[in-house]
Coordinates of C-alpha atoms in Angstrom, one line a residue:
X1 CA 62.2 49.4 69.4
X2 CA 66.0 48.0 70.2
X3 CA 66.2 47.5 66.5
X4 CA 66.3 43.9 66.5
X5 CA 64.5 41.9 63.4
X6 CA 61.8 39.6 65.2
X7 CA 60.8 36.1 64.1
X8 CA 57.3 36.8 62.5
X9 CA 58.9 40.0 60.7
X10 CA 61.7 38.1 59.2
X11 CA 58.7 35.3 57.8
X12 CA 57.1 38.7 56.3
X13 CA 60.3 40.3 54.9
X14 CA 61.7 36.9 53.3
X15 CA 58.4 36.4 51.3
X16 CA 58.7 40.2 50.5
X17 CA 62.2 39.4 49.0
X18 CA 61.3 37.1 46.3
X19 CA 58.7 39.3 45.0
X20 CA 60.1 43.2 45.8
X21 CA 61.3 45.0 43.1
X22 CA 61.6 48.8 45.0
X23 CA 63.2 49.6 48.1
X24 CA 61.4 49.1 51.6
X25 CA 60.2 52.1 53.6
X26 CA 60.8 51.8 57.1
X27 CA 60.3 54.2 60.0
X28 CA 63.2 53.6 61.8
X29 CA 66.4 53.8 60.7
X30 CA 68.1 51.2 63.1
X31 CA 65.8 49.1 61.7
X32 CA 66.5 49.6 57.9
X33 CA 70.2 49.2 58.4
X34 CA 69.3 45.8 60.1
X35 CA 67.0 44.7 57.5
X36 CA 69.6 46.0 54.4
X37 CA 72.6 43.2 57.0
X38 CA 70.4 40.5 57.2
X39 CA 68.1 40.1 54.1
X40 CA 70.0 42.5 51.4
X41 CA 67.2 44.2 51.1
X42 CA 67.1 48.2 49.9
X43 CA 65.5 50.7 52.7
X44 CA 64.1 54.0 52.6
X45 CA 63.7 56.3 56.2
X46 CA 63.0 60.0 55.1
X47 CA 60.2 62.6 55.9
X48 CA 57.9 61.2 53.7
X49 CA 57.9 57.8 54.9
X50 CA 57.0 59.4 58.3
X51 CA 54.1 61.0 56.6
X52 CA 52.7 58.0 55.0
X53 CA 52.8 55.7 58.3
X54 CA 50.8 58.6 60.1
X55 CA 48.3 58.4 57.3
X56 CA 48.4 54.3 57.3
X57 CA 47.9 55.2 61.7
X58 CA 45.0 57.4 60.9
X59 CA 43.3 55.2 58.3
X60 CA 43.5 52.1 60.5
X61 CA 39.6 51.2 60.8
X62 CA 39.3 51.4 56.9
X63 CA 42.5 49.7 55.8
X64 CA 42.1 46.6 58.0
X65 CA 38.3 45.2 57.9
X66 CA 36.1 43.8 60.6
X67 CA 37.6 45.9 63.6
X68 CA 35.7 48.2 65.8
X69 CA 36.5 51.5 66.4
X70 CA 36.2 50.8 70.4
X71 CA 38.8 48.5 69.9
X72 CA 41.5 50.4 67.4
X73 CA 41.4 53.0 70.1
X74 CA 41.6 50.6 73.6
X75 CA 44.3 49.2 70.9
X76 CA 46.5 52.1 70.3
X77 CA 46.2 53.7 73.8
X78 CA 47.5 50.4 75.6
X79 CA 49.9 50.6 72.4
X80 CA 51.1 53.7 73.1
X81 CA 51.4 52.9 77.0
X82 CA 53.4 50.3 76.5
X83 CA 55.9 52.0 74.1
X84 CA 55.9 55.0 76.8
X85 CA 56.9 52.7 79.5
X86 CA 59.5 50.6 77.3
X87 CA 61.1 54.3 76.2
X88 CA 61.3 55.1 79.8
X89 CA 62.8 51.9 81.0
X90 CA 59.6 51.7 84.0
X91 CA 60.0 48.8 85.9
X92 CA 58.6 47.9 89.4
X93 CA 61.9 48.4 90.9
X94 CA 62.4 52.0 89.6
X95 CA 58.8 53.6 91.5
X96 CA 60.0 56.0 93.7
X97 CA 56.8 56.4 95.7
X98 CA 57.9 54.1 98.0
X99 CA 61.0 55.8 99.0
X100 CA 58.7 59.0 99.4
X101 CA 56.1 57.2 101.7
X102 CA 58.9 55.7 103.3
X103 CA 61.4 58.5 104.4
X104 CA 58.0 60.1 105.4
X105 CA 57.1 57.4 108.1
X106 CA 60.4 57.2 109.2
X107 CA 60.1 60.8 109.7
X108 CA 57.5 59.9 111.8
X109 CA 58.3 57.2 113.6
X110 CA 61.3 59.6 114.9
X111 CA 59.0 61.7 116.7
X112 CA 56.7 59.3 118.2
X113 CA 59.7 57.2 119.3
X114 CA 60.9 60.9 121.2
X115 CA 57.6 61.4 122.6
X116 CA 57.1 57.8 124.1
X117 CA 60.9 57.9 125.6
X118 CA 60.1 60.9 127.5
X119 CA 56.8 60.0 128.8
X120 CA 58.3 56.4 129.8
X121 CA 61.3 58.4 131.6
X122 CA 59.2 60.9 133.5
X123 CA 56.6 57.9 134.1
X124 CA 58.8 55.7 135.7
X125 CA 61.2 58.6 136.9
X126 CA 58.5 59.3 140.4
X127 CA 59.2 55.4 141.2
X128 CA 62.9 55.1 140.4
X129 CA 64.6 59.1 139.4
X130 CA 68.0 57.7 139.4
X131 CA 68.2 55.2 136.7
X132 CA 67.7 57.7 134.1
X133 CA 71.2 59.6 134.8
X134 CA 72.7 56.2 135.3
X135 CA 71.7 54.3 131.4
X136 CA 71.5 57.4 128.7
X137 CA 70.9 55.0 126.4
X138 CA 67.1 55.0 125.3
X139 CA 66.7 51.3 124.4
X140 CA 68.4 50.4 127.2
X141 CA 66.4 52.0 129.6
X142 CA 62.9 50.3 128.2
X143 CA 65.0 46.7 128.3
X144 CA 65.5 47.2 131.9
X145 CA 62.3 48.5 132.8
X146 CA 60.7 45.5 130.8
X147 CA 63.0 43.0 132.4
X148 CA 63.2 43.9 136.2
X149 CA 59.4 46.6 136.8
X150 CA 59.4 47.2 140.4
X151 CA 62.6 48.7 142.1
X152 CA 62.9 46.1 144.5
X153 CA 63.6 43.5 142.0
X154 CA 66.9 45.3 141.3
X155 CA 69.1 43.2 143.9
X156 CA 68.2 39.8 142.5
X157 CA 68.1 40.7 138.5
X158 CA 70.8 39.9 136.2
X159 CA 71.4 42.4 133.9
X160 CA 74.7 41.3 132.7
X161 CA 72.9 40.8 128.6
X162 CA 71.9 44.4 129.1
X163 CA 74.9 46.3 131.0
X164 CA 78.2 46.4 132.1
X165 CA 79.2 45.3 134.8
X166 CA 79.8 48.7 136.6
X167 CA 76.4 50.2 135.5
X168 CA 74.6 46.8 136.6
X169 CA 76.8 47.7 140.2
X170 CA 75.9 51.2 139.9
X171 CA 71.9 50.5 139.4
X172 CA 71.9 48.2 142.3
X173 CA 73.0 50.6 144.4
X174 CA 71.2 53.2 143.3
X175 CA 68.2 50.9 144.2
X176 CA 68.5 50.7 147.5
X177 CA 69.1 53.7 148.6
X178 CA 66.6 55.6 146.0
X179 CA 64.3 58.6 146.6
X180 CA 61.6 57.7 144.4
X181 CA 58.3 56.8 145.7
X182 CA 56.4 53.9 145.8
X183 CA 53.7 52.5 143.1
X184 CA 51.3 49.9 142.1
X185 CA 51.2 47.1 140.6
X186 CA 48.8 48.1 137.6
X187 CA 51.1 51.6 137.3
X188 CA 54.1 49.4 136.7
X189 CA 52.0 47.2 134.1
X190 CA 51.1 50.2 132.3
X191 CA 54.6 51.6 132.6
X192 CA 55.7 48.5 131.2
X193 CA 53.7 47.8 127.8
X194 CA 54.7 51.7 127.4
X195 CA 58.1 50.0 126.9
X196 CA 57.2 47.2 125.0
X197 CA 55.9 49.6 122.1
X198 CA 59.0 51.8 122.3
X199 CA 60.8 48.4 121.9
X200 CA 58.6 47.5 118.9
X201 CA 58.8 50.7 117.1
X202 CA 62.5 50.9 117.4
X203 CA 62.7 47.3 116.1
X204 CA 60.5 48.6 113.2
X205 CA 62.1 51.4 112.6
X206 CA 65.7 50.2 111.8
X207 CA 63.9 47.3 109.7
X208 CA 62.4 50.2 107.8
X209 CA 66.0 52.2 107.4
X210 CA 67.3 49.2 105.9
X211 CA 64.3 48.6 103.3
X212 CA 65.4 51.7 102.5
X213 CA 68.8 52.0 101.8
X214 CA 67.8 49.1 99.4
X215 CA 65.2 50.7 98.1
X216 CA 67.2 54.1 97.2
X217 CA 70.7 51.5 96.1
X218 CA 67.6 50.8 93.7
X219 CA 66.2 53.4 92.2
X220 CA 69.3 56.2 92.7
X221 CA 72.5 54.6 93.1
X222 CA 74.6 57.0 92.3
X223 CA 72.8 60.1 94.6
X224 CA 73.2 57.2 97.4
X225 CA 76.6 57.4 96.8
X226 CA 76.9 61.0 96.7
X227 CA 74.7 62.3 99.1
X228 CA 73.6 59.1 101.1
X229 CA 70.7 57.2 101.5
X230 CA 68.1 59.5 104.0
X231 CA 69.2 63.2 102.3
X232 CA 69.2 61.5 98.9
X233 CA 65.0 60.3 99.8
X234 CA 64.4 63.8 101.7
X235 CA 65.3 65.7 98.3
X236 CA 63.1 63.0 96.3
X237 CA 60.0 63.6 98.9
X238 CA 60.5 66.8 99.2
X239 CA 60.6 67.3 94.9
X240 CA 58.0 64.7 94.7
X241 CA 59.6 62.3 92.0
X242 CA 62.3 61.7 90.8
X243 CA 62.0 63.0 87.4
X244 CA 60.7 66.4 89.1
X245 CA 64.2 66.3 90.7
X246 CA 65.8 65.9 87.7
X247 CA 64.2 69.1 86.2
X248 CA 66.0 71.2 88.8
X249 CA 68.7 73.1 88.6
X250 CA 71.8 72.9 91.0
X251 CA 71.5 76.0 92.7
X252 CA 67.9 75.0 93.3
X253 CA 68.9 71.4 95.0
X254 CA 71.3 73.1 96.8
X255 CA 68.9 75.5 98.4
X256 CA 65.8 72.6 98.7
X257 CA 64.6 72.6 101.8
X258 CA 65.6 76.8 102.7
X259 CA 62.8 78.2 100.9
X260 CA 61.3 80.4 103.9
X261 CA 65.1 81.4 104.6
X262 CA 65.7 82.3 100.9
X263 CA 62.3 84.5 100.8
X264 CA 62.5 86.0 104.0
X265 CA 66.5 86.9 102.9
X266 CA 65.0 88.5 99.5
X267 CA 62.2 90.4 101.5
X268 CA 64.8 91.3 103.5
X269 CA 67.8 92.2 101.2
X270 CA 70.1 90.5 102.7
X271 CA 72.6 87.4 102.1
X272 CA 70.8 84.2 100.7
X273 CA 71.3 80.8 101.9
X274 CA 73.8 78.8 101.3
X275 CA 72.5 75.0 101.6
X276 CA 69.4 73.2 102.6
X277 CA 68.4 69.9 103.2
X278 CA 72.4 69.4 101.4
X279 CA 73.9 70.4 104.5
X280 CA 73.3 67.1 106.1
X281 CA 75.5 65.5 103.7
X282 CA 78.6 63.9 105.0
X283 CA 80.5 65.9 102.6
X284 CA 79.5 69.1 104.0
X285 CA 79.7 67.9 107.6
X286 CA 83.3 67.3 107.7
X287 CA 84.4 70.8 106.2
X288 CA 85.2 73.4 107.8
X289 CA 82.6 76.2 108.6
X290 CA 84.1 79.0 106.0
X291 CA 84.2 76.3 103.3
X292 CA 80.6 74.9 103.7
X293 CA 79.0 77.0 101.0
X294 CA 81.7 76.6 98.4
X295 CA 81.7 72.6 99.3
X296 CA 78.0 72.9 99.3
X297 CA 77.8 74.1 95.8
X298 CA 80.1 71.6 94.3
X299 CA 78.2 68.8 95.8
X300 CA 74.6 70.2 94.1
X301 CA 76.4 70.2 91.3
X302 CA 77.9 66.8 90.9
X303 CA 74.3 65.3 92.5
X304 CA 72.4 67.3 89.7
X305 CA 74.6 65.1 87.3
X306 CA 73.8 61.7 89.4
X307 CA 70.2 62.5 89.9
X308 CA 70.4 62.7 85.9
X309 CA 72.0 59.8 85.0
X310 CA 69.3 57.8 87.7
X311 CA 66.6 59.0 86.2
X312 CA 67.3 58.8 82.6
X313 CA 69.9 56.4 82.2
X314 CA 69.9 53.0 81.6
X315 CA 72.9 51.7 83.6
X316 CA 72.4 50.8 87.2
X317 CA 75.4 51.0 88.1
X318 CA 77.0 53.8 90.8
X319 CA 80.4 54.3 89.4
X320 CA 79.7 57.4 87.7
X321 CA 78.7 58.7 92.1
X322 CA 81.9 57.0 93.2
X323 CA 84.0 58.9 90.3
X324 CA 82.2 62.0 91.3
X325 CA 82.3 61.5 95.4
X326 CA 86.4 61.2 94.9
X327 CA 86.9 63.9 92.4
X328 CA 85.2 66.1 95.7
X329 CA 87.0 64.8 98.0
X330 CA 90.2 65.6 96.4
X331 CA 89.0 69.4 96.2
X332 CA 88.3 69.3 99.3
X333 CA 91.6 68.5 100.8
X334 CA 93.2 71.0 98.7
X335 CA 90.6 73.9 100.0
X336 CA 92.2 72.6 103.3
X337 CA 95.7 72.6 103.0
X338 CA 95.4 75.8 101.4
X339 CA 96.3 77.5 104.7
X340 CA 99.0 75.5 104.9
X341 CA 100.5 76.4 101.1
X342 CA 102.6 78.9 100.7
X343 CA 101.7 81.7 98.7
X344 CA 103.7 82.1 95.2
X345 CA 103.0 81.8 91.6
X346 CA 101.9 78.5 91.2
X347 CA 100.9 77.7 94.7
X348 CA 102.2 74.5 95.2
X349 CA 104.6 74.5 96.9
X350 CA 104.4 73.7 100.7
X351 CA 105.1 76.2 103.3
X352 CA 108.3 75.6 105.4
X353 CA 107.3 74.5 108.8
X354 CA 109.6 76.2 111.4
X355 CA 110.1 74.0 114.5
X356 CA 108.3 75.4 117.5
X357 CA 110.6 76.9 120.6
X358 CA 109.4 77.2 124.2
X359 CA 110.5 80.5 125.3
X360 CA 110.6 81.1 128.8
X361 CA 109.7 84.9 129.8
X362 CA 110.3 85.5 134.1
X363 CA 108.2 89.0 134.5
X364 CA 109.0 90.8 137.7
X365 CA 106.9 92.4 139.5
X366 CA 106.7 96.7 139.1
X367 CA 105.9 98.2 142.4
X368 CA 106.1 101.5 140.9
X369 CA 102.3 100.9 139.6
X370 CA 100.6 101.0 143.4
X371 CA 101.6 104.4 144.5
X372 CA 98.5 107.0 143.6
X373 CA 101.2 110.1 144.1
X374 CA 103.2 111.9 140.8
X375 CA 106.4 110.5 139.9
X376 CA 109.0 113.1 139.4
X377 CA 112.3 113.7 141.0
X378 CA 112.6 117.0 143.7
X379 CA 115.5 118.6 141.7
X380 CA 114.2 119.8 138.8
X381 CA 116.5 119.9 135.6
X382 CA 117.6 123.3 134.1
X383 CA 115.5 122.7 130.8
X384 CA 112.4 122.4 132.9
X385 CA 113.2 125.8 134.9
X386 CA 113.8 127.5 131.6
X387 CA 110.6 126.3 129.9
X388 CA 108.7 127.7 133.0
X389 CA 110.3 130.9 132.9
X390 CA 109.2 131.4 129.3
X391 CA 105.5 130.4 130.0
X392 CA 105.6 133.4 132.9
X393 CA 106.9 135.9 130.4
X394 CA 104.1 134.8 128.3
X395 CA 101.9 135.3 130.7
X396 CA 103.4 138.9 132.1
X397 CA 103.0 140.4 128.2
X398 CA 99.4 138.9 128.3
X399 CA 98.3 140.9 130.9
X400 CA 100.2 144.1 129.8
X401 CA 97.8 144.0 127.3
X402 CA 94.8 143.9 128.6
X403 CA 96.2 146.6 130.5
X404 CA 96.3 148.8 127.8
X405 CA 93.3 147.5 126.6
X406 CA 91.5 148.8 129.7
X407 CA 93.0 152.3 129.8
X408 CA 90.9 153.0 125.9
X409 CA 88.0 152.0 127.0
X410 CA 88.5 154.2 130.4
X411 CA 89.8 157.3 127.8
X412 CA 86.2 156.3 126.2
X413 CA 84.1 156.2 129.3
X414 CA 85.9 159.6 130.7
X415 CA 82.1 161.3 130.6
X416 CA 81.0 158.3 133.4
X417 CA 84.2 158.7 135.5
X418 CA 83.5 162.5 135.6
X419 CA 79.8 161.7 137.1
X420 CA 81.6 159.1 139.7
X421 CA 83.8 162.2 140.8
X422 CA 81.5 164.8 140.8
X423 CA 78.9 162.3 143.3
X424 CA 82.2 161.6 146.0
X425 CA 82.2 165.2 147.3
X426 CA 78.3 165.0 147.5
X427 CA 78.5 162.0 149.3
X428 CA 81.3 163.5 151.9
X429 CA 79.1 166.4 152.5
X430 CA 76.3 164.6 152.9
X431 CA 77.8 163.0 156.2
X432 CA 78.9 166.0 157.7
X433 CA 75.2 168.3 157.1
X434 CA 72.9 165.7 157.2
X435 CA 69.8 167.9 159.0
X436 CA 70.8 170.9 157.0
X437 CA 70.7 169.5 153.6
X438 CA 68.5 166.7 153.2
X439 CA 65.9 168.8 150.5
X440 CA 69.1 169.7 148.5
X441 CA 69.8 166.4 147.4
X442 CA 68.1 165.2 145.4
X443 CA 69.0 168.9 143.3
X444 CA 72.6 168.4 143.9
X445 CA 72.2 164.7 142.4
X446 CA 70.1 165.4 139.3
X447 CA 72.4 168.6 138.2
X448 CA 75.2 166.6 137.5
X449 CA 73.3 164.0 135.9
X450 CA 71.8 166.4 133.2
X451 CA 75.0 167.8 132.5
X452 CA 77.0 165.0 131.9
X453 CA 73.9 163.3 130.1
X454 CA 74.2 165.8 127.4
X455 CA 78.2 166.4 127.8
X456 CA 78.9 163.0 127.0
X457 CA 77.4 162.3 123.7
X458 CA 79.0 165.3 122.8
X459 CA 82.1 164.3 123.3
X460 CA 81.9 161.1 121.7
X461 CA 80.7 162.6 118.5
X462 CA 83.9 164.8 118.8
X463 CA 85.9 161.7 119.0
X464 CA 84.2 160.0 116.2
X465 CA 84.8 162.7 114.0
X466 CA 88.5 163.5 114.8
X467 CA 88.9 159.7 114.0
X468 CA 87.3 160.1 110.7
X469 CA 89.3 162.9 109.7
X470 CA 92.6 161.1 110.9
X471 CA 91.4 158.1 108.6

């Protein structure tokens, strides 16, 4: 396979030697050019030759007697197992199941650690409520708890391996004078192996986090490098293998982890995301928020390459990650001094800083602002009087007008004045022979009304017509 000759082949090819009088056909070519070196012997690798050794493979049981058929085929399975595994480079220390199972548990382990602090603080906060503001630390708290129990063995402890001096003052203190009820004996005991567990699956879990930084240092060296050790094993888990990982493309790893967010933003139509489980990357932590994506996309891209080279390649080595890891960090601080450039043709030049100059503004007060009442002077200026006069002449021809406007449509309406003047001396007499005429009125108001009903649309025909003819 590495195209080496081996010690029972060069036995065969030497007695060959003597006797061969044609060249030698071999299926490899590595192998031939070898052979031709070593033993000056002729070799042919062509098409053909490929043809007769699958014919020679197929005709195995009746070219070679006294084998079984069971056994030619257990035979050239494990054969062909072997040769898959040797292609591959498959070695115990390349199995990437065990990062997967354990990234999962530390997963795990995470949660239940959570779950156990919280219970243990709320527990023990009814007995002692002001030791959990005093030690934030987690650990810490369970090693106290586990060293002292009651609260009244707080005066004569030493916690000095534990805390610092002014917390150890602090809790002692606190002890004394605490709200906290009292408890039992077997609640404290129960309290207390609750601590030992959180201490024992703590313990565990950084023993874990270190089997498997070695583990990925391994397997992926140069996505270690790149990405670091617990997103390198989440993108493993979460692709499966990692030869699944390999077969995806950047903007794919760059988005693992987002699917729901990248569906829901297709259903939606609206913008995509821009990074998944990537984003916990040191890389994209330490950028700046509006250069996160493009940083983001650059980093899928060079751990595409690294994810690659791990899974195919047979160095072991991660300097191809470190070559990659500076080449983005370099990018990156030029993405961040870009503000800073100045902007020209080439761009790279540096912007001249101008040195910064404490200016001193005294404001004084306007008193003018807390009177409600207008602010203009009594005498008024001559412009102002002039510009009033005008807006009363306006005015004055405005009304002139309408003036006129109002005697047409009187000239119009003479047949309804006429009625109005006829019904005033009616009225007058009225007053003065009330008894006398009283059945004569209604007569003496209906006369008039007949007349001028039939006298006025007379006269407006008259009108229209003189109007037409003037037209």
């Amino acid at each position: 396979m590495e195209g080496k000759i081996n010690k029972q082949l060069k036995k065969v090819l030497k007695k060959i030697v003597k006797e061969a009088h044609e060249p030698l056909a071999v299926a490899d070519a590595k192998l031939g050019g070898v052979i031709k070196e070593k033993l000056n012997l002729s070799c042919i690798h062509s098409p053909v030759v490929n043809e007769l050794m699958r014919g020679i493979r197929s005709q195995m049981d009746g070219l070679i007697p006294g084998v079984e058929p069971r056994e030619m085929s257990a035979m050239c399975l494990g054969l062909a197992h072997s040769l898959s595994r040797y292609r591959l480079k498959f070695s115990a220390d390349k199995v990437d199941t065990m990062i997967v199972q354990a990234i999962s548990l530390l997963d795990d382990l995470d949660k239940e650690l959570n779950n156990y602090i919280m219970r243990c603080r709320e527990w023990y906060g009814w007995h002692f409520p002001e030791l959990g503001k005093i030690i934030s630390d987690n650990l810490t708290y369970c090693k106290c708890l586990q060293k002292v129990g009651d609260r009244k063995n707080y005066a004569s402890a030493k916690l000095s391996e534990l805390l610092p001096e002014e917390v150890e003052a602090e809790v002692k203190a606190a002890a004394e004078i605490s709200m906290g009820t009292e408890v039992s004996e077997e609640d404290i005991c129960n309290i207390l192996h609750l601590c030992t567990q959180v201490i024992e699956i703590s313990e565990y879990r950084t023993q874990l986090y270190e089997y498997l930084q070695n583990r990925m240092m391994a397997i992926a060296p140069n996505v270690t490098v790149m990405v670091g050790e617990l997103v390198g094993a989440r993108l493993i888990a979460h692709a499966g293998s990692l030869l699944n990982l390999a077969k995806h493309a950047a903007s794919t790893v760059q988005i693992l982890g987002a699917e729901k967010a990248l569906f829901r933003a297709l259903k939606s139509r609206r913008d995509t995301p821009k990074y998944g489980l990537i984003y916990h990357a040191s890389l994209v932590g330490q950028t700046s928020p509006k250069h996160k994506g493009k940083i983001s996309r650059m980093l899928a891209a060079k751990t595409v390459l690294a994810i690659r080279y791990d899974a195919f390649g047979e160095d072991s080595s991660s300097a191809m990650g470190v070559e990659n890891r500076a080449k983005l960090e370099a990018r990156l601080r030029t993405l961040e001094d870009r503000g800073i450039r100045k902007i020209s043709g080439t761009g790279k030049a540096l912007a001249k800083a101008e040195k910064y100059e404490h200016k001193s503004e005294v404001k004084t007060y306007d008193p003018s602002g807390d009177s409600t009442l207008p602010t203009c002077s009594k005498k008024r200026k001559i412009e102002q009087v002039d510009k009033e006069d005008e807006v009363i002449e306006k005015k004055a021809k405005k009304a002139k007008v309408k003036i006129k406007v109002e005697e047409v449509v009187e000239v119009e309406e003479e047949g309804v004045q006429v009625v109005e003047e006829q019904e005033t001396p009616v009225k007058k007499k009225k007053k003065k022979d009330k008894k006398k005429h009283i059945k004569e009125e209604p007569l003496s108001e209906e006369e008039p009304c007949t007349s001028t009903a039939v006298a006025s649309p007379e006269k407006k025909k008259k009108k229209k017509k003189k109007r037409d003819n003037e037209d």
